[in-house]
Coordinates of C-alpha atoms (C1' of nucleotides) in Angstrom, one line a residue:
Chain W
M1 CA 2.1 -68.9 33.3
P2 CA -0.7 -70.9 31.5
T3 CA -4.4 -69.0 32.0
P4 CA -6.7 -70.8 34.6
D5 CA -9.5 -72.9 32.5
R6 CA -12.3 -71.1 32.1
T7 CA -14.8 -73.8 31.3
S8 CA -14.5 -78.0 31.7
L9 CA -15.4 -80.9 29.8
D10 CA -18.9 -81.2 31.9
D11 CA -19.6 -77.8 31.8
I12 CA -19.8 -78.2 28.0
V13 CA -22.0 -81.3 27.9
A14 CA -24.6 -79.8 30.5
A15 CA -24.5 -76.9 28.4
G16 CA -25.0 -78.8 25.0
R17 CA -27.9 -81.1 26.6
E18 CA -29.9 -77.9 27.8
I19 CA -29.8 -76.4 24.7
L20 CA -30.5 -79.8 23.2
E21 CA -33.7 -80.2 25.1
A22 CA -34.7 -76.2 24.9
E23 CA -33.9 -75.6 21.4
G24 CA -33.6 -79.2 19.2
P25 CA -30.8 -80.3 17.2
A26 CA -30.2 -77.8 14.6
K27 CA -29.7 -74.9 17.5
L28 CA -27.1 -77.1 18.9
T29 CA -24.4 -75.5 17.4
M30 CA -20.8 -74.7 18.5
Q31 CA -21.2 -71.2 19.4
A32 CA -24.4 -71.5 21.0
V33 CA -22.7 -73.9 23.1
A34 CA -19.5 -71.8 23.2
L35 CA -21.6 -68.7 24.3
R36 CA -23.1 -70.6 26.9
V37 CA -20.0 -71.6 29.4
G38 CA -18.4 -68.6 28.2
V39 CA -15.8 -69.1 25.9
R40 CA -15.6 -68.9 21.9
A41 CA -16.3 -71.8 19.5
P42 CA -12.8 -72.8 18.7
S43 CA -11.7 -73.3 22.6
L44 CA -13.8 -76.3 22.8
Y45 CA -12.2 -77.9 20.3
K46 CA -9.5 -78.6 23.6
R47 CA -11.9 -80.9 25.2
V48 CA -14.3 -82.7 22.2
K49 CA -13.2 -83.9 19.1
S50 CA -16.3 -82.9 16.9
R51 CA -19.6 -81.8 17.0
D52 CA -20.5 -85.5 16.6
D53 CA -18.1 -86.1 19.8
L54 CA -20.3 -83.8 21.8
I55 CA -23.4 -85.5 20.8
G56 CA -22.3 -88.7 21.6
L57 CA -21.2 -87.5 25.4
I58 CA -24.6 -85.9 25.7
A59 CA -26.2 -89.4 24.9
E60 CA -24.1 -90.9 27.6
S61 CA -24.9 -88.5 30.0
A62 CA -29.1 -89.3 28.9
V63 CA -28.6 -93.0 29.5
S64 CA -26.6 -92.4 32.9
D65 CA -29.6 -90.5 34.0
L66 CA -32.3 -93.2 32.6
A67 CA -30.3 -95.7 34.4
L68 CA -30.1 -93.8 38.0
R69 CA -33.9 -93.5 37.4
L70 CA -34.6 -97.3 36.6
Q71 CA -32.6 -98.0 39.5
R72 CA -33.9 -96.1 41.8
A73 CA -37.3 -97.7 40.7
S74 CA -35.9 -100.8 41.3
T75 CA -35.3 -100.1 45.0
L76 CA -37.9 -97.9 45.8
E77 CA -40.8 -100.2 44.6
G78 CA -40.4 -102.5 48.2
R79 CA -40.2 -105.3 45.2
P80 CA -43.8 -106.7 45.2
D81 CA -44.7 -109.2 42.3
A82 CA -42.9 -109.4 39.3
R83 CA -45.7 -108.1 37.4
Q84 CA -46.2 -105.3 38.9
Y85 CA -42.5 -104.5 39.0
L86 CA -41.7 -104.3 35.6
V87 CA -45.4 -102.1 34.9
A88 CA -43.3 -99.7 37.6
L89 CA -40.4 -99.8 35.2
A90 CA -42.4 -99.4 31.9
H91 CA -44.0 -96.0 33.2
E92 CA -41.0 -94.6 35.1
F93 CA -39.2 -95.0 31.2
R94 CA -42.1 -92.9 29.8
A95 CA -41.4 -90.1 32.6
F96 CA -38.0 -89.9 31.4
A97 CA -38.8 -89.5 28.1
R98 CA -40.9 -87.1 28.8
A99 CA -38.4 -85.2 31.3
N100 CA -36.1 -85.6 28.3
P101 CA -37.4 -86.1 25.1
A102 CA -34.3 -84.7 22.9
G103 CA -32.2 -87.4 25.1
F104 CA -34.5 -90.5 24.8
H105 CA -34.4 -89.7 21.1
L106 CA -30.7 -89.5 20.9
I107 CA -30.4 -92.7 23.1
F108 CA -33.2 -94.9 20.7
A109 CA -34.3 -93.3 17.9
S110 CA -30.7 -92.5 16.4
A111 CA -29.7 -93.7 13.2
P112 CA -26.1 -95.8 13.3
S113 CA -23.9 -93.2 13.9
P114 CA -20.6 -92.4 15.7
T115 CA -22.8 -90.6 18.1
S116 CA -24.4 -94.1 19.5
P117 CA -24.0 -94.6 23.6
D118 CA -21.1 -96.8 25.2
V119 CA -22.6 -100.7 25.4
I120 CA -21.8 -100.7 28.9
L121 CA -23.5 -98.2 29.9
L122 CA -26.7 -99.2 28.1
A123 CA -26.3 -102.9 29.5
R124 CA -26.5 -101.3 33.2
A125 CA -29.2 -99.2 32.3
A126 CA -31.3 -102.5 30.9
Q127 CA -30.1 -104.4 34.4
P128 CA -33.4 -103.7 36.4
L129 CA -35.5 -104.8 33.7
M130 CA -33.4 -107.7 32.8
E131 CA -34.2 -108.9 36.6
A132 CA -37.9 -108.2 36.0
T133 CA -38.2 -110.7 32.7
A134 CA -35.9 -113.2 34.4
Q135 CA -38.8 -113.5 36.9
L136 CA -41.6 -113.3 34.5
A137 CA -40.4 -115.2 32.1
G138 CA -37.6 -117.4 33.2
P139 CA -34.2 -117.2 33.2
E140 CA -33.9 -118.9 29.7
N141 CA -36.5 -116.1 28.3
A142 CA -35.0 -113.2 29.8
L143 CA -33.0 -111.4 27.1
D144 CA -35.6 -112.5 24.5
A145 CA -38.5 -111.1 27.1
A146 CA -36.3 -108.1 27.9
R147 CA -35.7 -107.3 23.8
T148 CA -39.6 -107.4 23.6
V149 CA -40.9 -104.9 26.2
T150 CA -37.7 -102.5 25.4
A151 CA -38.9 -102.9 21.7
W152 CA -42.5 -102.0 22.7
A153 CA -41.5 -99.5 25.1
N154 CA -39.3 -97.7 23.0
G155 CA -41.5 -97.9 19.9
F156 CA -44.3 -96.7 21.7
I157 CA -42.4 -93.4 23.3
S158 CA -41.1 -92.7 19.9
M159 CA -44.2 -92.7 18.2
E160 CA -45.8 -90.7 21.3
L161 CA -43.5 -87.7 20.9
A162 CA -43.4 -88.0 17.6
G163 CA -46.9 -87.3 17.4
A164 CA -48.0 -90.3 15.4
F165 CA -50.7 -91.5 17.6
Q166 CA -53.2 -89.3 15.6
L167 CA -56.0 -92.0 15.0
G168 CA -57.9 -90.8 17.8
G169 CA -58.2 -93.1 20.8
D170 CA -56.5 -92.4 24.6
V171 CA -52.8 -93.0 24.5
D172 CA -52.8 -93.4 28.5
R173 CA -55.1 -96.3 28.0
A174 CA -52.9 -97.7 24.9
F175 CA -49.8 -97.3 27.0
D176 CA -51.3 -99.5 30.1
F177 CA -53.2 -101.9 27.3
G178 CA -49.7 -102.6 26.0
I179 CA -47.6 -103.3 29.3
S180 CA -50.4 -105.5 30.9
R181 CA -51.0 -107.4 27.8
L182 CA -47.2 -107.7 27.6
A183 CA -46.8 -109.2 31.1
D184 CA -49.1 -111.5 30.6
S185 CA -47.9 -112.7 27.8
L186 CA -44.7 -113.4 29.1
A187 CA -45.6 -114.9 32.5
A188 CA -47.8 -117.2 30.7
E189 CA -46.8 -120.5 28.5
P190 CA -46.5 -119.7 25.2
I191 CA -49.6 -121.3 23.0
A192 CA -48.0 -122.4 20.2
S193 CA -44.9 -122.5 18.1
S194 CA -45.4 -122.3 14.7
A195 CA -42.0 -122.1 14.0
A196 CA -41.1 -125.6 15.5
R197 CA -43.7 -127.4 13.9
T198 CA -42.9 -126.4 10.2
S199 CA -39.0 -127.1 10.4
Chain O
M1 CA -40.3 -69.6 -25.7
P2 CA -40.0 -70.7 -22.4
T3 CA -37.6 -73.2 -22.0
P4 CA -38.4 -77.1 -21.7
D5 CA -38.5 -78.3 -18.1
R6 CA -35.0 -80.3 -17.5
T7 CA -36.3 -82.2 -14.1
S8 CA -39.4 -82.9 -12.4
L9 CA -40.9 -83.0 -8.8
D10 CA -40.7 -86.9 -9.0
D11 CA -37.2 -87.3 -10.1
I12 CA -36.0 -85.0 -7.4
V13 CA -38.0 -86.9 -4.6
A14 CA -36.5 -90.2 -6.3
A15 CA -33.0 -89.0 -6.4
G16 CA -33.0 -87.6 -2.7
R17 CA -34.7 -90.8 -1.7
E18 CA -31.6 -92.8 -3.5
I19 CA -29.0 -90.3 -2.3
L20 CA -30.3 -90.6 1.7
E21 CA -30.3 -94.5 1.3
A22 CA -26.9 -94.7 -0.1
E23 CA -25.2 -92.4 1.6
G24 CA -27.1 -91.0 4.6
P25 CA -29.0 -87.6 6.1
A26 CA -25.7 -85.6 6.2
K27 CA -25.2 -86.3 2.3
L28 CA -28.5 -85.3 1.4
T29 CA -27.5 -81.8 0.3
M30 CA -29.5 -79.7 -2.1
Q31 CA -26.3 -79.8 -4.4
A32 CA -26.1 -83.5 -4.6
V33 CA -29.6 -84.0 -5.3
A34 CA -29.5 -81.1 -8.2
L35 CA -26.6 -82.7 -9.8
R36 CA -28.0 -86.2 -9.9
V37 CA -31.3 -84.7 -12.0
G38 CA -28.9 -82.9 -14.2
V39 CA -29.6 -79.3 -12.9
R40 CA -27.8 -76.4 -10.4
A41 CA -28.7 -76.6 -6.6
P42 CA -31.3 -73.3 -6.8
S43 CA -33.6 -74.4 -9.3
L44 CA -34.8 -76.8 -7.1
Y45 CA -36.9 -74.3 -5.2
K46 CA -38.9 -74.1 -8.4
R47 CA -40.5 -77.4 -7.2
V48 CA -39.8 -77.6 -3.7
K49 CA -40.0 -75.1 -0.8
S50 CA -36.9 -76.1 1.6
R51 CA -34.6 -78.9 2.4
D52 CA -37.2 -79.7 5.0
D53 CA -39.9 -79.9 2.6
L54 CA -37.8 -82.4 0.5
I55 CA -37.3 -84.6 3.3
G56 CA -41.1 -84.7 3.9
L57 CA -41.7 -85.7 0.3
I58 CA -39.2 -88.4 0.7
A59 CA -41.0 -89.5 3.9
E60 CA -44.1 -89.9 2.1
S61 CA -43.0 -91.6 -0.7
A62 CA -41.4 -94.2 2.0
V63 CA -44.9 -94.5 3.6
S64 CA -46.4 -95.1 0.6
D65 CA -44.3 -97.9 -0.6
L66 CA -44.4 -99.7 2.9
A67 CA -48.6 -99.2 2.8
L68 CA -48.1 -101.3 -0.9
R69 CA -46.3 -103.7 0.8
L70 CA -48.2 -104.3 3.5
Q71 CA -51.1 -104.2 1.0
R72 CA -49.7 -106.9 -0.8
A73 CA -49.0 -108.8 1.8
S74 CA -52.5 -109.3 2.8
T75 CA -54.1 -110.2 -0.4
L76 CA -51.3 -113.0 -1.0
E77 CA -51.8 -114.4 2.2
G78 CA -54.4 -116.3 1.5
R79 CA -56.2 -115.1 4.4
P80 CA -55.1 -117.7 7.0
D81 CA -56.0 -117.4 10.5
A82 CA -55.5 -114.5 12.1
R83 CA -52.4 -115.2 14.3
Q84 CA -50.3 -116.0 11.2
Y85 CA -51.5 -113.0 8.9
L86 CA -50.3 -110.6 11.9
V87 CA -47.0 -112.5 11.4
A88 CA -46.4 -112.0 8.1
L89 CA -47.4 -108.7 8.9
A90 CA -44.6 -108.0 11.3
H91 CA -42.2 -110.0 9.0
E92 CA -43.1 -107.8 5.7
F93 CA -42.7 -104.8 8.1
R94 CA -39.3 -105.7 8.9
A95 CA -38.1 -106.9 5.7
F96 CA -39.4 -102.9 4.2
A97 CA -37.0 -101.4 7.0
R98 CA -33.8 -103.6 6.0
A99 CA -34.4 -102.5 2.4
N100 CA -35.3 -98.9 3.2
P101 CA -33.5 -98.4 6.6
A102 CA -33.3 -94.7 5.8
G103 CA -36.7 -94.1 5.1
F104 CA -37.9 -96.4 7.9
H105 CA -36.1 -94.2 10.3
L106 CA -37.5 -91.3 8.5
I107 CA -41.1 -92.3 9.0
F108 CA -40.8 -93.7 12.2
A109 CA -37.4 -92.4 14.4
S110 CA -37.6 -88.6 13.3
A111 CA -38.3 -85.8 16.0
P112 CA -41.6 -84.1 15.9
S113 CA -40.7 -81.9 12.9
P114 CA -41.9 -80.2 9.6
T115 CA -41.0 -83.5 7.9
S116 CA -43.5 -85.5 9.4
P117 CA -45.6 -87.6 6.6
D118 CA -49.2 -87.2 6.1
V119 CA -51.7 -88.6 8.4
I120 CA -54.0 -89.8 6.1
L121 CA -51.4 -91.9 4.1
L122 CA -50.1 -93.3 7.6
A123 CA -53.5 -94.6 8.7
R124 CA -53.4 -96.0 4.9
A125 CA -50.8 -97.9 5.9
A126 CA -51.9 -99.0 9.2
Q127 CA -55.1 -100.2 7.9
P128 CA -54.3 -104.3 6.9
L129 CA -52.5 -104.4 10.7
M130 CA -55.9 -102.8 12.1
E131 CA -57.9 -105.8 10.7
A132 CA -55.9 -108.3 11.7
T133 CA -56.0 -107.1 15.3
A134 CA -59.3 -106.5 15.3
Q135 CA -60.0 -110.0 14.1
L136 CA -57.3 -111.1 17.0
A137 CA -58.5 -108.6 20.0
G138 CA -62.2 -107.9 19.1
P139 CA -62.7 -104.4 17.2
E140 CA -63.1 -102.6 20.9
N141 CA -59.6 -103.3 21.3
A142 CA -58.6 -103.2 17.6
L143 CA -56.6 -99.5 18.6
D144 CA -55.2 -100.2 21.7
A145 CA -54.0 -103.7 19.7
A146 CA -52.7 -102.3 16.5
R147 CA -50.8 -99.5 18.6
T148 CA -49.6 -102.4 20.8
V149 CA -48.0 -104.3 17.4
T150 CA -46.9 -101.6 16.0
A151 CA -44.8 -99.9 18.7
W152 CA -43.5 -103.1 19.2
A153 CA -42.3 -104.1 16.1
N154 CA -41.2 -100.3 15.3
G155 CA -39.4 -100.3 18.2
F156 CA -37.4 -103.6 17.7
I157 CA -36.3 -102.7 14.0
S158 CA -35.1 -99.2 15.3
M159 CA -33.2 -101.0 17.8
E160 CA -32.2 -103.3 15.5
L161 CA -31.1 -100.8 12.9
A162 CA -29.1 -98.6 15.4
G163 CA -27.0 -101.9 16.3
A164 CA -28.6 -101.7 20.1
F165 CA -28.7 -105.4 20.1
Q166 CA -25.6 -105.6 21.7
L167 CA -26.3 -107.9 24.3
G168 CA -25.3 -111.5 22.2
G169 CA -28.2 -113.4 21.7
D170 CA -30.0 -114.3 18.8
V171 CA -32.2 -111.4 17.2
D172 CA -34.2 -113.7 14.6
R173 CA -35.6 -115.4 17.4
A174 CA -35.8 -112.5 19.9
F175 CA -38.1 -111.1 16.8
D176 CA -39.8 -114.2 17.0
F177 CA -39.9 -114.5 20.3
G178 CA -41.7 -111.0 21.1
I179 CA -44.4 -111.6 17.9
S180 CA -45.4 -114.8 19.1
R181 CA -46.1 -113.6 22.5
L182 CA -47.6 -110.6 21.2
A183 CA -50.0 -112.2 19.2
D184 CA -50.8 -115.1 22.3
S185 CA -51.6 -111.8 24.4
L186 CA -53.5 -110.2 22.0
A187 CA -55.7 -113.4 21.5
A188 CA -55.9 -114.1 25.1
E189 CA -58.3 -112.7 27.6
P190 CA -56.6 -110.2 29.6
I191 CA -55.4 -111.8 33.1
A192 CA -55.9 -109.4 35.7
S193 CA -56.6 -105.6 35.5
S194 CA -55.2 -104.2 38.3
A195 CA -56.0 -100.6 37.1
A196 CA -59.7 -101.2 37.5
R197 CA -59.2 -102.8 41.1
T198 CA -57.7 -100.0 42.6
S199 CA -59.7 -97.0 41.2
Chain A
dA1 C1' -41.6 -70.6 -17.1
dC2 C1' -37.4 -72.5 -15.9
dC3 C1' -32.3 -72.1 -15.2
dT4 C1' -28.3 -70.2 -13.8
dG5 C1' -24.0 -67.8 -11.1
dA6 C1' -23.3 -64.4 -7.9
dA7 C1' -23.9 -63.3 -3.4
dC8 C1' -25.4 -63.7 1.8
dA9 C1' -25.6 -65.8 6.1
dC10 C1' -24.3 -69.5 8.9
dC11 C1' -22.2 -73.2 9.6
dG12 C1' -17.8 -77.1 11.5
dT13 C1' -13.2 -76.8 11.8
dT14 C1' -8.2 -75.6 12.0
dC15 C1' -4.1 -72.8 12.9
dA16 C1' -1.3 -69.1 13.8
dA17 C1' -1.0 -65.4 17.4
dG18 C1' -1.5 -64.1 22.0
dT19 C1' -1.4 -64.4 27.3
Chain L
dA1 C1' -1.8 -74.7 28.5
dC2 C1' -5.5 -72.4 27.2
dC3 C1' -7.9 -69.0 24.6
dT4 C1' -8.7 -66.1 20.4
dG5 C1' -9.3 -63.7 15.4
dA6 C1' -8.8 -65.0 11.1
dA7 C1' -9.2 -68.0 7.7
dC8 C1' -11.5 -71.8 5.4
dA9 C1' -14.6 -75.1 3.2
dC10 C1' -19.1 -75.7 2.6
dC11 C1' -23.7 -75.8 3.5
dG12 C1' -29.2 -73.6 2.4
dT13 C1' -31.1 -70.2 0.0
dT14 C1' -32.2 -65.6 -2.5
dC15 C1' -32.4 -63.2 -6.6
dA16 C1' -31.3 -60.6 -10.8
dA17 C1' -30.2 -61.4 -14.8
dG18 C1' -30.3 -64.7 -18.6
dT19 C1' -32.9 -67.5 -22.5

DNA sequence: ACCTGAACACCGTTCAAGT
DNA sequence: ACCTGAACACCGTTCAAGT
């Protein structure tokens, strides 16, 4: 008779994610994960191809949570104007990053690697943002606008988490300043396109 | 008679940086660095406290190069209007990241760690940007504006290097769109401060 | 004073042997 | 079919012994 399963893939990913958030990537060893799910390290390879594979699964788990959060914000908000909606999304994004700094880092700040999360998952997470930018900047600029906002938010939060804002000043104020000006500029007509003039 | 030095700290850092750019962080082993500078791994510890220490020195070396590039751009540009200057800085920043992706990642996308580069070096690198944003947004908003631009550029390039822009569209166009709208919004008067109204 | 081989602790991963 | 101990290759790091 085969022995009953003593753990599961979900358990392993959850354990890995907890270790990653609590102790950092260096402590995320196969042995530590195995210990937490009550098994020996070699057994993990029955459910996971490698440590990199496990990290990829952890990243996807984090992306799913992020997508859920943004979707919930999109329904909870009662849909005021697009500008307020965009600001709310930005704050939700930042809240996720603060609650899951290691997961956030895994999703957005990882070097190109086999651990990067799935495209489809990322697209789903970006969906609420695309709606907001389409309303603000028009459908033809929705993608560029979403990329601008994502890049800004991603970069801001990465730097905040990395402790890169060390020149003083109020970081919260800088965040509000940034999303506010971005929303303004997306809603406004572009002032001048110097690129078009020089071509 | 003591033996003459067979390597130097500069050699070690340069070798480490070359390996990092050419083969990625996983291949940046003490043995690989030692081999490249013609010495055995234990000898490295005469000039470097640890592998993390070496990574920190590599990051500082990259920051210095970045600062040099931005300063050169600031003198070469002949100082047209502040808007064009800001756009030039953004493109220079992106060019640096493309030429030194691993170094860029080390500077801006690293988790908070003992490998983070020195504050003073980062401040010096940010100097040209601060001047441009001060002209565009006024001195009282220079810091917030510089943070907005840095966050955007950093996030955009991080995502580009990570291959995160997978929803199609023209990435170059998105970059131009972003810096253009940002420059507009920094130069413009803010439309409305909803935060001020609710307090 | 710098360099080295040997050693140690600790990884990820494989695999034959158990149940 | 899952689990395990033992083993392997490969790290970072230390240190006594060389020159």
